[in-house]
Amino acid sequence: MRRPRAPRRADERELSRSALTGYALPRMFRAARLCVLVLAAACNLAIGLDDYVFEGGAAEGAGGVGGEPSAGGAGGAPSGGGGALGGGGAAPLTPPQPIPDSATEHCIDGQMVSPPPVVGAASFGQDCSYPDSPPHMLTVGAEVLSDDVTGLSWQLVGTTMDGALAAGHCADETTGGLSPGSWRVPTLYELTTLLDVGLTTPFLDLEVFTLPRDLVWTQSPADGGGTFAVGDGSFSCDPPSEPGASACAATGVTATALCMTGTTPPRAFVPGSSAATVIDDRSLLEWQVDAALTNQTWLQALQTCEALTLAGHDDWRLPSVKELTSLLDPTGEPLLHLTSLNERTWTSTPRNQTDGDGNEAFAVTFGVGGYSSILTGEAARARCVRGPVTELP
């Protein structure tokens, strides 16, 4: 369960330059609250959900007391009569790969930039209301940057090219001393985990990355043809003027190839707390199967999810743009009714507008795919989320 974000002092928002890297990685360090999460993510990338259950005592030992991971009975001697199996409760789950938050502290009231809203306010429930696991980035050498939350590593310098050439370019890369074939073009989900949507566009920090063009290729195909590219959407993409992820032709558009390496665990949806919900076993987020039937403004969508009681839980919220974009992966269908709803769906993430206004937030369009910012007074659906959960139903 995400907890409301406490207001932060100005001196906590930026860290001094790192002695290890020689330059600051602004907004990307939240080390204190990441320690446990980073260790859990690193240890559990290859572990299935069944492996999170700690069994009770061995058959030859005394029975354990259920309810606690370490309560299984100790094994007996080989010649002992053996006790009953311990009850052994399940340990709290940790996500095999969490979805990193942007650590955005940008808040709006639907019209203007505002202080963080208090619980019960009409704009409470937006991205800045809840803390999560911001991407903890560490530079590993002069050319590669690693994300300790996802376990993925990224080139610091991108190369501009036609989209049809990006896959071959990355496969031939030897950045960081890795052998050819180690690098590849990211999926839309993987690139989205790297973004900091608390920034104004581009969403990759140009104090960290060198991007010849602030539109970055992915390998993910769009339903409408072509592949997704992420950036400010201004380079021959549709829509042409909205920041976010747009469907771009594989040829004829010049954008940045930013190669990455690492493994993203496979994802499946498992039954949730009721027939109305499912759980993503990679992020451990529990989702509503169906979005709200009526279109709503952004503030109404926030309030809908904050007030929701479903499947015995009342901690539902409107998902962030990163969380909702993770559902563009087609493995969500048919358990999640996505492509049948070819309409925009609200996220809790406001756009940090360069003009200082606070009247835009991000929405995801399923079916066609992609996300962009729209006016908060426009109409879109709401699909609520909770978690990450710590146990399965």
GROMACS .gro file of N, CA and C in nm, residues 143-145 153-159 169-170 173-176 183-184 194 208-211 257-261:
model
   84
  143GLU      N    1   3.009   0.519  -1.942
  143GLU     CA    2   2.918   0.504  -2.055
  143GLU      C    3   2.784   0.441  -2.019
  144VAL      N    4   2.773   0.381  -1.900
  144VAL     CA    5   2.656   0.299  -1.867
  144VAL      C    6   2.595   0.347  -1.736
  145LEU      N    7   2.462   0.348  -1.731
  145LEU     CA    8   2.391   0.384  -1.610
  145LEU      C    9   2.298   0.268  -1.574
  153SER      N   10   2.023  -0.181  -1.737
  153SER     CA   11   2.132  -0.085  -1.757
  153SER      C   12   2.113  -0.017  -1.892
  154TRP      N   13   2.157   0.109  -1.898
  154TRP     CA   14   2.128   0.194  -2.013
  154TRP      C   15   2.254   0.267  -2.060
  155GLN      N   16   2.262   0.288  -2.191
  155GLN     CA   17   2.364   0.376  -2.242
  155GLN      C   18   2.337   0.519  -2.195
  156LEU      N   19   2.443   0.593  -2.171
  156LEU     CA   20   2.426   0.734  -2.136
  156LEU      C   21   2.415   0.822  -2.258
  157VAL      N   22   2.463   0.774  -2.372
  157VAL     CA   23   2.464   0.854  -2.495
  157VAL      C   24   2.386   0.779  -2.603
  158GLY      N   25   2.286   0.844  -2.659
  158GLY     CA   26   2.208   0.785  -2.766
  158GLY      C   27   2.260   0.827  -2.902
  159THR      N   28   2.207   0.762  -3.006
  159THR     CA   29   2.249   0.788  -3.143
  159THR      C   30   2.125   0.807  -3.229
  169HIS      N   31   2.172  -0.160  -3.488
  169HIS     CA   32   2.270  -0.073  -3.421
  169HIS      C   33   2.297  -0.120  -3.278
  170CYS      N   34   2.190  -0.145  -3.202
  170CYS     CA   35   2.209  -0.186  -3.063
  170CYS      C   36   2.276  -0.322  -3.053
  173GLU      N   37   2.648  -0.292  -3.065
  173GLU     CA   38   2.714  -0.206  -2.967
  173GLU      C   39   2.802  -0.286  -2.872
  174THR      N   40   2.913  -0.224  -2.831
  174THR     CA   41   3.003  -0.284  -2.731
  174THR      C   42   3.025  -0.187  -2.615
  175THR      N   43   2.930  -0.097  -2.593
  175THR     CA   44   2.939   0.001  -2.485
  175THR      C   45   2.965  -0.068  -2.351
  176GLY      N   46   3.052  -0.008  -2.271
  176GLY     CA   47   3.083  -0.063  -2.141
  176GLY      C   48   3.167  -0.189  -2.145
  183TRP      N   49   2.346  -0.567  -2.610
  183TRP     CA   50   2.259  -0.450  -2.605
  183TRP      C   51   2.140  -0.469  -2.699
  184ARG      N   52   2.028  -0.403  -2.668
  184ARG     CA   53   1.909  -0.412  -2.752
  184ARG      C   54   1.825  -0.287  -2.736
  194LEU      N   55   1.220   0.407  -1.706
  194LEU     CA   56   1.335   0.496  -1.693
  194LEU      C   57   1.295   0.643  -1.687
  208VAL      N   58   2.190   1.397  -1.737
  208VAL     CA   59   2.242   1.262  -1.724
  208VAL      C   60   2.262   1.198  -1.860
  209PHE      N   61   2.162   1.211  -1.947
  209PHE     CA   62   2.166   1.147  -2.078
  209PHE      C   63   2.198   1.248  -2.187
  210THR      N   64   2.264   1.199  -2.291
  210THR     CA   65   2.287   1.279  -2.411
  210THR      C   66   2.198   1.225  -2.520
  211LEU      N   67   2.098   1.304  -2.557
  211LEU     CA   68   2.000   1.261  -2.658
  211LEU      C   69   2.006   1.358  -2.775
  257ALA      N   70   1.822   0.621  -3.081
  257ALA     CA   71   1.836   0.483  -3.033
  257ALA      C   72   1.916   0.488  -2.904
  258LEU      N   73   1.851   0.456  -2.792
  258LEU     CA   74   1.915   0.451  -2.661
  258LEU      C   75   1.911   0.305  -2.617
  259CYS      N   76   2.023   0.237  -2.631
  259CYS     CA   77   2.026   0.093  -2.612
  259CYS      C   78   2.031   0.057  -2.463
  260MET      N   79   1.981  -0.063  -2.432
  260MET     CA   80   1.979  -0.109  -2.293
  260MET      C   81   2.015  -0.257  -2.290
  261THR      N   82   2.048  -0.304  -2.169
  261THR     CA   83   2.077  -0.444  -2.148
  261THR      C   84   2.018  -0.486  -2.014
   0.00000   0.00000   0.00000
